[in-house]
Coordinates of N, CA, C and O in Angstrom, one line a residue:
M1 N 279.7 56.3 52.8 CA 280.0 56.4 52.1 C 280.7 58.3 51.7 O 280.1 58.4 52.2
S2 N 281.8 58.6 50.5 CA 282.5 59.1 50.6 C 281.2 60.1 50.1 O 280.4 59.8 48.9
D3 N 281.1 61.4 50.8 CA 281.0 62.6 50.6 C 281.0 63.4 48.7 O 280.6 63.9 48.1
M4 N 281.8 62.2 47.9 CA 282.3 63.0 46.2 C 280.8 62.0 45.7 O 281.7 62.4 44.5
I5 N 280.5 61.5 46.8 CA 279.3 60.2 45.7 C 278.0 61.0 46.3 O 277.5 61.2 47.1
K6 N 277.3 60.5 44.6 CA 276.1 60.9 44.0 C 275.2 60.2 44.0 O 275.4 60.0 42.9
I7 N 273.5 60.6 44.0 CA 272.9 59.7 43.8 C 272.3 61.2 43.2 O 271.4 61.3 43.2
R8 N 271.9 60.1 41.2 CA 271.0 61.2 40.8 C 270.1 60.6 39.6 O 270.4 59.0 39.6
T9 N 268.7 60.9 39.0 CA 268.2 60.2 38.1 C 269.1 60.0 36.9 O 269.3 60.3 36.4
M10 N 269.0 58.6 36.4 CA 269.6 58.6 35.4 C 269.1 59.1 33.7 O 267.9 58.8 33.8
T11 N 269.9 59.6 33.2 CA 269.4 59.7 31.6 C 270.1 59.0 30.2 O 270.8 58.5 30.8
G12 N 269.7 59.7 29.8 CA 270.2 58.6 28.1 C 271.5 59.2 28.1 O 272.0 58.2 27.5
T13 N 272.2 60.1 28.5 CA 273.2 60.2 28.5 C 273.5 59.8 29.3 O 275.3 59.6 29.0
D14 N 273.4 58.7 30.3 CA 274.7 57.7 30.9 C 274.3 56.4 30.7 O 274.8 55.8 31.1
A15 N 273.9 56.1 29.3 CA 273.8 55.2 28.2 C 275.1 54.5 28.6 O 275.4 53.0 29.3
D16 N 276.3 54.7 28.0 CA 277.9 53.9 27.4 C 278.1 54.1 29.3 O 278.9 52.8 29.3
A17 N 277.7 54.5 30.4 CA 278.9 54.6 31.8 C 278.1 53.3 32.1 O 278.6 51.8 32.7
V18 N 276.7 53.4 31.9 CA 275.9 52.5 32.9 C 275.9 51.0 31.8 O 275.8 49.6 32.3
L19 N 275.9 50.8 30.4 CA 276.1 49.2 29.7 C 277.3 49.3 29.5 O 277.4 47.6 29.6
A20 N 278.4 49.6 30.3 CA 280.0 48.9 29.9 C 279.8 48.3 32.3 O 280.6 47.5 32.3
I21 N 279.0 49.1 33.1 CA 278.9 49.1 33.7 C 278.2 47.6 33.9 O 278.2 46.3 34.5
Y22 N 277.5 46.8 34.0 CA 276.4 45.8 32.8 C 277.2 44.8 32.3 O 277.7 44.1 33.2
Q23 N 278.5 45.4 32.0 CA 278.9 44.5 31.1 C 280.4 43.8 31.8 O 280.3 42.6 31.8
E24 N 280.8 45.0 32.7 CA 281.2 44.4 33.4 C 281.1 43.4 34.6 O 281.6 42.0 35.0
G25 N 279.4 43.3 34.9 CA 279.0 42.4 35.8 C 279.2 41.6 35.1 O 278.7 40.1 36.2
I26 N 278.5 40.9 33.8 CA 278.0 40.1 33.2 C 279.6 38.8 33.0 O 279.5 38.1 33.4
E27 N 280.5 40.2 33.1 CA 281.7 39.1 32.7 C 282.2 38.5 34.9 O 283.2 37.2 34.0
T28 N 282.2 38.6 35.2 CA 281.8 38.3 36.6 C 281.8 36.6 37.1 O 281.5 36.6 37.2
G29 N 281.0 37.1 35.8 CA 279.8 35.1 35.8 C 278.4 35.1 36.7 O 278.2 33.6 37.4
H30 N 278.6 35.8 37.6 CA 277.6 35.5 39.0 C 276.5 36.8 38.8 O 275.9 37.4 40.0
A31 N 276.2 37.4 37.9 CA 275.6 38.4 38.3 C 274.1 38.3 37.1 O 272.9 39.0 37.3
T32 N 274.1 37.6 36.3 CA 272.9 37.3 35.4 C 273.4 36.2 34.3 O 274.9 35.4 33.8
F33 N 272.3 36.1 33.3 CA 272.4 34.5 32.9 C 272.9 35.2 31.7 O 273.5 34.4 30.3
E34 N 272.6 36.9 31.2 CA 272.9 37.4 29.5 C 274.2 37.5 29.4 O 275.3 37.6 30.6
T35 N 274.7 37.1 28.5 CA 276.0 36.7 27.5 C 276.9 37.9 27.2 O 277.9 38.2 27.4
R36 N 275.8 39.1 27.6 CA 276.2 41.0 27.2 C 275.2 41.7 27.1 O 274.7 41.3 26.8
A37 N 276.0 42.6 27.6 CA 274.6 43.5 27.2 C 274.1 44.4 26.1 O 274.5 44.5 25.3
P38 N 273.3 44.4 26.8 CA 272.1 44.9 25.2 C 272.3 46.2 24.8 O 273.3 47.1 24.9
D39 N 271.9 46.2 23.4 CA 271.8 47.8 22.9 C 270.7 49.2 24.2 O 270.0 48.1 25.1
W40 N 271.4 49.9 24.3 CA 270.6 51.3 24.9 C 268.7 51.2 25.0 O 267.9 51.0 25.9
P41 N 269.0 50.9 23.6 CA 267.0 50.5 23.4 C 266.2 49.4 23.9 O 265.5 49.4 24.8
H42 N 267.3 48.5 23.7 CA 267.0 47.5 24.3 C 266.8 47.4 26.1 O 266.0 47.0 26.6
F43 N 267.7 48.3 26.6 CA 267.9 48.1 27.9 C 266.6 48.9 28.5 O 265.8 48.8 29.2
D44 N 266.5 50.1 27.5 CA 265.6 51.6 28.3 C 264.3 50.5 28.0 O 263.2 50.8 28.7
G45 N 264.1 49.5 26.6 CA 262.4 49.9 27.1 C 262.4 48.8 27.9 O 260.5 48.7 28.1
G46 N 262.8 48.0 28.5 CA 263.1 47.2 29.2 C 262.2 47.2 30.3 O 262.9 46.4 31.9
K47 N 262.5 48.7 31.2 CA 262.5 49.2 32.4 C 261.3 49.8 32.7 O 261.2 50.6 31.5
L48 N 261.2 50.1 34.3 CA 260.0 51.3 34.1 C 261.0 52.0 33.5 O 262.2 52.8 34.0
A49 N 260.4 53.5 33.3 CA 260.5 55.0 33.3 C 260.9 55.7 34.4 O 261.9 56.4 34.3
T50 N 260.4 54.6 35.3 CA 260.5 56.0 36.9 C 260.6 55.0 38.0 O 259.5 54.1 38.2
P51 N 261.4 54.6 39.4 CA 263.0 55.0 39.0 C 263.8 55.1 38.3 O 263.8 53.1 38.2
R52 N 264.3 55.4 37.8 CA 266.4 54.7 37.6 C 267.4 56.0 37.8 O 267.1 57.3 38.1
L53 N 268.3 55.5 38.4 CA 269.6 55.6 39.6 C 270.5 55.6 38.9 O 270.7 54.7 39.0
V54 N 271.3 56.6 38.8 CA 272.6 56.4 38.9 C 273.8 56.9 40.3 O 273.7 58.1 40.9
S55 N 274.7 56.2 40.4 CA 275.7 57.3 41.3 C 276.7 57.0 40.7 O 277.0 57.1 40.4
E56 N 277.1 58.6 41.1 CA 278.5 59.1 40.3 C 280.3 59.9 42.0 O 279.2 60.2 42.6
D57 N 280.8 59.8 41.3 CA 281.9 60.5 42.1 C 282.7 61.3 40.5 O 281.8 61.6 40.2
A58 N 283.4 62.1 40.9 CA 284.4 63.4 40.1 C 285.1 62.4 38.6 O 285.4 62.7 37.9
D59 N 285.2 61.1 38.8 CA 286.0 60.1 37.1 C 284.0 59.6 36.8 O 284.6 59.1 36.0
G60 N 283.1 59.7 37.3 CA 281.7 59.3 36.5 C 280.9 58.5 36.6 O 280.9 57.9 38.9
V61 N 279.9 58.2 36.2 CA 279.3 57.0 37.5 C 279.4 55.7 37.8 O 280.7 54.8 37.3
T62 N 279.4 55.5 38.9 CA 280.1 54.1 39.9 C 279.5 53.3 38.8 O 279.2 51.7 40.3
G63 N 277.8 53.2 39.5 CA 276.5 52.5 39.8 C 275.2 53.0 39.4 O 275.0 53.6 38.7
W64 N 274.5 52.2 38.9 CA 273.4 52.1 38.8 C 271.7 51.3 39.2 O 272.5 49.9 39.6
A65 N 270.7 51.4 39.6 CA 269.8 51.2 39.6 C 268.3 50.9 39.2 O 268.1 51.9 39.2
V66 N 267.7 49.8 38.9 CA 266.7 50.3 38.0 C 265.8 49.4 38.3 O 265.6 48.5 39.9
L67 N 264.1 49.4 37.7 CA 263.1 48.6 38.0 C 262.9 48.4 36.5 O 262.9 48.9 35.7
S68 N 261.8 47.1 37.1 CA 261.1 46.3 35.6 C 260.1 45.7 36.2 O 260.2 45.9 37.7
P69 N 258.7 45.7 35.4 CA 257.8 44.8 36.2 C 258.0 44.2 36.3 O 259.0 43.4 34.8
T70 N 256.9 42.8 36.5 CA 257.0 41.9 36.5 C 255.5 40.8 36.1 O 256.0 39.6 35.4
S71 N 255.0 42.1 35.6 CA 253.6 41.3 35.2 C 253.1 42.7 34.5 O 253.1 43.8 34.4
S72 N 252.6 42.1 32.9 CA 252.2 42.9 32.6 C 250.7 43.0 33.1 O 250.1 44.2 32.8
R73 N 250.0 42.3 33.8 CA 248.9 42.2 34.1 C 248.3 43.5 35.2 O 249.5 43.5 36.3
C74 N 247.5 44.2 35.6 CA 247.3 45.3 36.5 C 247.4 44.7 37.7 O 247.7 46.0 38.7
V75 N 247.0 44.1 38.0 CA 247.2 43.5 40.0 C 248.4 43.6 40.3 O 248.9 43.5 41.5
Y76 N 249.3 43.6 39.3 CA 251.4 43.6 40.1 C 251.4 44.6 39.1 O 252.7 45.3 39.9
G77 N 250.7 45.8 39.3 CA 251.4 47.3 38.7 C 251.7 48.0 39.9 O 253.2 48.5 39.7
G78 N 252.0 47.3 41.5 CA 252.9 47.7 41.9 C 254.2 47.0 43.2 O 254.6 47.1 43.8
V79 N 254.5 45.9 41.9 CA 255.3 44.4 41.8 C 256.3 45.0 40.8 O 256.3 45.3 39.8
A80 N 257.6 45.5 41.8 CA 258.7 45.8 40.6 C 260.2 44.7 40.5 O 260.6 44.8 41.9
E81 N 261.0 44.3 39.6 CA 261.9 43.8 39.9 C 263.7 44.7 39.9 O 263.4 45.2 39.1
V82 N 264.4 44.6 41.1 CA 265.6 45.7 41.2 C 266.4 44.9 40.5 O 266.5 43.2 40.5
T83 N 266.8 45.8 40.0 CA 268.8 45.5 38.7 C 269.2 46.3 40.1 O 269.1 47.5 39.1
I84 N 271.0 46.1 40.4 CA 271.6 47.3 40.7 C 272.9 46.6 40.5 O 273.3 45.2 40.2
Y85 N 273.6 47.2 39.6 CA 274.9 47.1 39.5 C 275.7 48.3 39.7 O 275.9 49.5 39.7
I86 N 277.2 47.9 40.2 CA 277.9 48.0 41.0 C 279.4 48.2 40.2 O 279.9 47.2 40.5
A87 N 280.2 49.8 39.8 CA 281.3 49.4 38.9 C 282.6 48.8 40.0 O 282.6 49.2 40.8
G88 N 283.7 47.9 39.1 CA 284.0 47.0 40.2 C 285.2 48.0 41.4 O 285.6 47.6 42.0
R89 N 285.5 50.0 40.6 CA 286.2 50.2 40.6 C 285.1 51.2 42.1 O 286.5 51.9 43.2
A90 N 284.7 50.8 42.3 CA 283.3 51.6 43.4 C 283.2 50.4 44.4 O 282.8 51.0 45.2
K91 N 283.6 49.6 44.3 CA 282.8 48.7 45.6 C 283.8 48.1 46.2 O 284.7 48.7 46.7
G92 N 283.1 48.5 48.0 CA 283.6 48.2 49.2 C 283.1 49.6 49.8 O 283.9 50.1 50.3
Q93 N 282.3 51.1 48.9 CA 282.5 52.3 49.4 C 280.8 52.5 50.1 O 281.3 53.5 50.0
G94 N 280.3 51.5 50.2 CA 279.0 51.1 50.8 C 278.3 52.3 49.5 O 277.3 52.7 49.8
I95 N 278.5 52.1 48.1 CA 277.4 52.7 47.2 C 276.5 51.6 47.1 O 274.8 52.2 46.6
G96 N 276.8 51.1 47.2 CA 275.3 49.4 46.6 C 274.2 50.3 48.1 O 273.2 49.9 47.3
K97 N 274.2 50.1 48.8 CA 273.8 50.1 50.2 C 272.7 51.3 49.7 O 271.1 51.5 50.2
A98 N 274.0 52.8 49.3 CA 273.7 54.1 48.9 C 272.2 54.0 48.0 O 270.4 54.7 48.3
L99 N 272.5 53.4 47.2 CA 272.1 53.9 46.1 C 270.5 52.6 45.6 O 269.8 52.3 45.8
L100 N 270.7 51.2 46.8 CA 269.1 50.5 46.5 C 268.5 51.1 47.7 O 267.2 51.2 46.9
G101 N 268.9 52.0 48.4 CA 268.3 52.3 49.9 C 267.5 53.8 49.1 O 266.4 54.2 48.9
A102 N 268.0 54.1 48.2 CA 267.5 55.4 47.4 C 266.6 55.3 46.8 O 265.2 55.3 46.2
L103 N 266.9 53.8 45.8 CA 265.5 53.1 44.8 C 264.3 52.7 46.4 O 263.8 53.0 44.9
V104 N 264.6 51.9 47.1 CA 263.4 52.0 47.5 C 262.4 53.0 47.8 O 261.3 53.1 47.3
E105 N 262.5 53.9 48.4 CA 262.8 55.3 48.7 C 261.9 55.6 47.3 O 260.5 56.2 47.5
A106 N 262.4 55.7 46.2 CA 262.1 56.6 45.1 C 261.0 55.6 44.3 O 259.5 56.1 44.0
S107 N 261.0 54.2 44.4 CA 260.2 53.2 43.6 C 258.7 53.6 45.5 O 257.8 53.6 44.8
E108 N 259.0 53.6 46.7 CA 257.1 54.2 47.4 C 256.9 55.1 47.2 O 255.6 55.7 46.7
A109 N 258.1 55.9 46.3 CA 257.3 58.0 46.2 C 255.8 56.8 44.4 O 255.1 58.0 44.5
E110 N 256.0 55.8 43.8 CA 255.8 55.8 42.9 C 254.8 54.6 43.2 O 253.9 54.6 41.9
G111 N 254.3 54.5 44.0 CA 253.5 53.6 44.8 C 253.9 52.2 44.6 O 252.7 51.6 44.6
I112 N 255.0 51.8 44.0 CA 255.3 51.0 44.1 C 255.4 49.9 45.7 O 256.0 51.1 46.2
W113 N 254.8 49.1 45.9 CA 254.7 48.3 47.6 C 255.3 47.0 47.2 O 255.5 46.8 48.1
M114 N 255.8 46.3 46.2 CA 256.8 45.1 46.5 C 258.0 45.4 45.5 O 257.4 45.2 43.8
L115 N 259.0 44.8 46.5 CA 260.2 45.0 44.8 C 261.4 43.5 45.6 O 260.8 42.7 46.6
V116 N 260.9 42.8 44.1 CA 261.7 41.8 44.1 C 262.9 41.5 43.6 O 263.5 42.1 42.6
A117 N 263.7 40.5 43.4 CA 265.2 40.4 43.2 C 265.2 39.2 43.2 O 265.4 38.2 44.3
G118 N 265.9 38.7 42.5 CA 266.7 37.4 42.2 C 268.1 37.9 41.6 O 268.8 37.8 41.0
I119 N 268.8 36.7 42.5 CA 269.8 36.8 42.7 C 270.5 35.0 42.8 O 270.4 34.9 43.3
M120 N 271.7 35.5 42.0 CA 272.6 33.9 42.0 C 272.8 34.0 43.4 O 273.2 34.7 43.9
R121 N 273.0 32.3 43.8 CA 273.6 32.1 45.2 C 274.8 32.5 45.6 O 274.9 32.4 46.5
E122 N 275.2 31.9 44.3 CA 277.4 32.6 45.0 C 277.2 33.7 44.7 O 278.0 34.4 45.8
N123 N 276.4 35.0 45.0 CA 277.0 35.8 44.8 C 276.3 36.9 46.1 O 275.7 37.0 46.8
E124 N 276.8 36.3 47.3 CA 276.6 36.7 49.0 C 276.5 38.3 48.8 O 275.8 38.3 50.1
V125 N 278.2 38.7 48.4 CA 277.3 40.0 49.2 C 275.9 40.9 48.4 O 275.6 41.7 48.7
S126 N 275.3 40.2 47.2 CA 274.2 40.9 46.5 C 273.7 40.3 47.2 O 272.4 41.5 48.1
I127 N 273.6 39.0 47.7 CA 272.4 38.8 48.9 C 272.0 39.9 50.1 O 270.8 39.8 50.9
A128 N 273.3 40.1 50.9 CA 274.0 40.9 52.0 C 273.2 42.1 51.7 O 272.3 42.6 52.9
L129 N 273.7 42.3 50.6 CA 273.0 44.0 50.6 C 271.7 43.8 50.4 O 270.7 45.3 51.0
H130 N 271.6 43.8 50.0 CA 269.0 43.1 50.1 C 269.3 43.5 51.5 O 268.0 43.8 51.2
E131 N 269.5 42.0 52.0 CA 269.2 41.7 53.3 C 269.2 43.4 54.1 O 268.6 43.5 55.1
K132 N 270.5 44.0 53.8 CA 270.7 45.4 54.8 C 269.8 46.3 54.7 O 269.1 46.9 54.5
C133 N 269.0 46.0 52.6 CA 267.7 46.7 52.4 C 266.6 46.5 52.7 O 265.8 47.0 52.0
G134 N 266.6 45.5 53.9 CA 265.0 45.2 53.8 C 265.1 44.2 53.2 O 263.3 43.4 53.8
F135 N 265.3 43.4 52.4 CA 264.9 42.2 51.7 C 264.7 41.5 52.6 O 265.8 40.4 52.8
E136 N 263.7 40.5 52.2 CA 263.4 38.8 52.9 C 264.2 38.1 52.1 O 263.9 37.6 50.8
L137 N 265.3 37.0 52.5 CA 265.8 35.3 51.4 C 264.0 34.6 51.9 O 263.8 34.1 52.7
L138 N 263.5 34.6 50.9 CA 262.0 33.8 50.3 C 262.9 31.5 50.4 O 262.0 31.4 50.4
G139 N 264.6 32.1 49.6 CA 264.4 30.9 49.2 C 265.2 30.5 48.1 O 265.5 32.2 47.6
Y140 N 266.0 30.0 48.1 CA 266.0 29.5 46.0 C 265.3 28.7 44.9 O 264.9 27.6 45.6
R141 N 265.7 29.4 44.0 CA 265.2 28.3 42.7 C 265.9 28.1 42.3 O 267.1 29.0 41.6
K142 N 265.9 26.6 42.3 CA 266.8 25.8 42.3 C 267.2 25.1 40.4 O 266.3 25.5 39.6
R143 N 268.5 25.3 40.0 CA 268.5 25.2 39.1 C 267.4 25.9 37.6 O 267.0 24.9 36.9
L144 N 267.7 27.2 37.8 CA 267.1 28.0 36.9 C 267.5 28.2 35.8 O 266.6 28.0 34.8
G145 N 268.7 28.5 36.1 CA 268.9 28.6 34.4 C 270.3 28.1 34.2 O 271.2 27.8 35.3
K146 N 270.9 27.3 32.8 CA 271.9 26.9 32.3 C 273.0 28.3 31.9 O 272.2 28.6 30.9
M147 N 274.2 28.0 32.4 CA 275.4 28.8 32.2 C 275.9 28.8 30.6 O 276.1 28.1 31.0
L148 N 275.7 30.2 29.8 CA 276.4 29.6 28.7 C 277.3 30.2 27.9 O 277.8 29.9 26.8
Y149 N 278.4 31.3 29.1 CA 279.5 31.9 29.3 C 280.2 31.4 30.3 O 280.1 31.2 31.4
G150 N 281.7 31.7 30.6 CA 282.8 32.2 31.6 C 282.8 30.8 31.8 O 282.6 29.7 31.8
P151 N 283.1 30.9 33.3 CA 284.2 29.8 34.3 C 282.9 28.8 34.1 O 283.2 28.0 35.0
M152 N 281.9 29.0 34.5 CA 280.5 27.8 34.9 C 279.8 27.9 33.8 O 278.8 26.7 34.0
Q153 N 280.3 28.0 32.3 CA 280.0 27.3 31.4 C 279.2 26.3 31.5 O 280.0 25.0 31.5
G154 N 277.8 25.5 30.8 CA 277.7 24.5 31.4 C 276.4 23.9 32.9 O 275.9 23.0 32.6
Q155 N 277.0 24.6 33.4 CA 276.7 24.1 34.7 C 275.2 25.8 35.0 O 274.6 26.2 35.2
W156 N 274.2 24.1 35.7 CA 273.0 24.9 36.2 C 273.1 26.0 37.7 O 274.0 25.9 38.0
R157 N 272.7 26.6 37.6 CA 272.3 28.4 38.5 C 271.0 28.5 39.5 O 270.6 28.3 38.9
D158 N 271.2 28.1 41.0 CA 270.8 28.6 42.1 C 269.8 29.8 41.7 O 271.4 30.8 42.1
I159 N 269.2 30.3 41.8 CA 269.0 31.6 42.0 C 268.0 32.4 43.8 O 267.4 31.6 43.7
A160 N 268.5 32.6 44.2 CA 268.3 33.5 45.5 C 266.9 34.3 45.1 O 267.0 35.3 44.2
W161 N 265.5 34.0 46.1 CA 264.4 35.1 45.9 C 263.7 35.9 46.7 O 264.1 35.5 47.9
M162 N 264.4 36.9 46.7 CA 264.2 38.0 47.8 C 262.9 38.9 47.5 O 262.7 39.2 46.2
E163 N 261.9 40.0 49.0 CA 261.9 40.9 48.3 C 261.4 41.2 49.9 O 262.1 41.2 50.0
R164 N 260.8 42.4 49.4 CA 261.0 43.2 50.2 C 259.4 43.9 49.8 O 259.1 44.6 48.9
R165 N 258.5 44.3 51.2 CA 257.4 45.2 50.9 C 257.3 45.8 52.0 O 258.2 46.7 52.7
S166 N 256.9 47.3 51.0 CA 256.8 48.1 51.7 C 256.0 48.8 53.2 O 254.8 48.0 52.7
D167 N 256.9 49.6 53.7 CA 255.9 49.4 54.8 C 255.2 50.8 55.1 O 254.4 51.3 56.0
V168 N 254.7 51.8 53.6 CA 254.2 52.9 53.9 C 253.5 52.1 52.4 O 252.3 53.7 52.4
V169 N 253.6 51.6 51.7 CA 252.8 51.5 50.1 C 252.0 50.3 49.7 O 252.9 48.9 50.5
G170 N 250.7 50.4 49.3 CA 250.0 48.9 49.8 C 249.5 48.4 51.1 O 250.0 47.2 51.0
I171 N 249.7 49.3 52.0 CA 249.7 48.2 53.4 C 248.0 48.4 54.0 O 247.7 47.5 55.5
D172 N 247.3 49.2 53.2 CA 245.8 48.5 53.5 C 244.9 47.7 53.6 O 245.8 46.9 52.6

């Protein structure tokens, strides 16, 4: 990773950049079933308050990573779902590994003992990134959803289901 890239806490002033990177990922057809990025209040309301991270270089935000609750039931309070997006202009620079690594560390500081990720089967780069950061591929959720847009419109998609169990939180 370049010395010119830093990772910091996401703030509301990052909204436009975060949502633009999200939309860029959506347009690949291999990032999500969403058809367009939501407005900021919807995005903000569906994520845990902390940790929320962005990476940036001299030209602005290059990526972001957040956590979402997996359930409202209290027994799942230490489990969260990872979402990470890297701007196209910043891919291949080690930003994903640095950002996801920082998110893992920050999640443990928040008492989160398990992280889960659902990744489209064809997104081999993201699957490999998660594996480099300690996630285990549990298997595939077959034909989980049908694409509503893009080059794979109308096709069912398989989702790689991955998890990372902390070795410092929830080990009792």
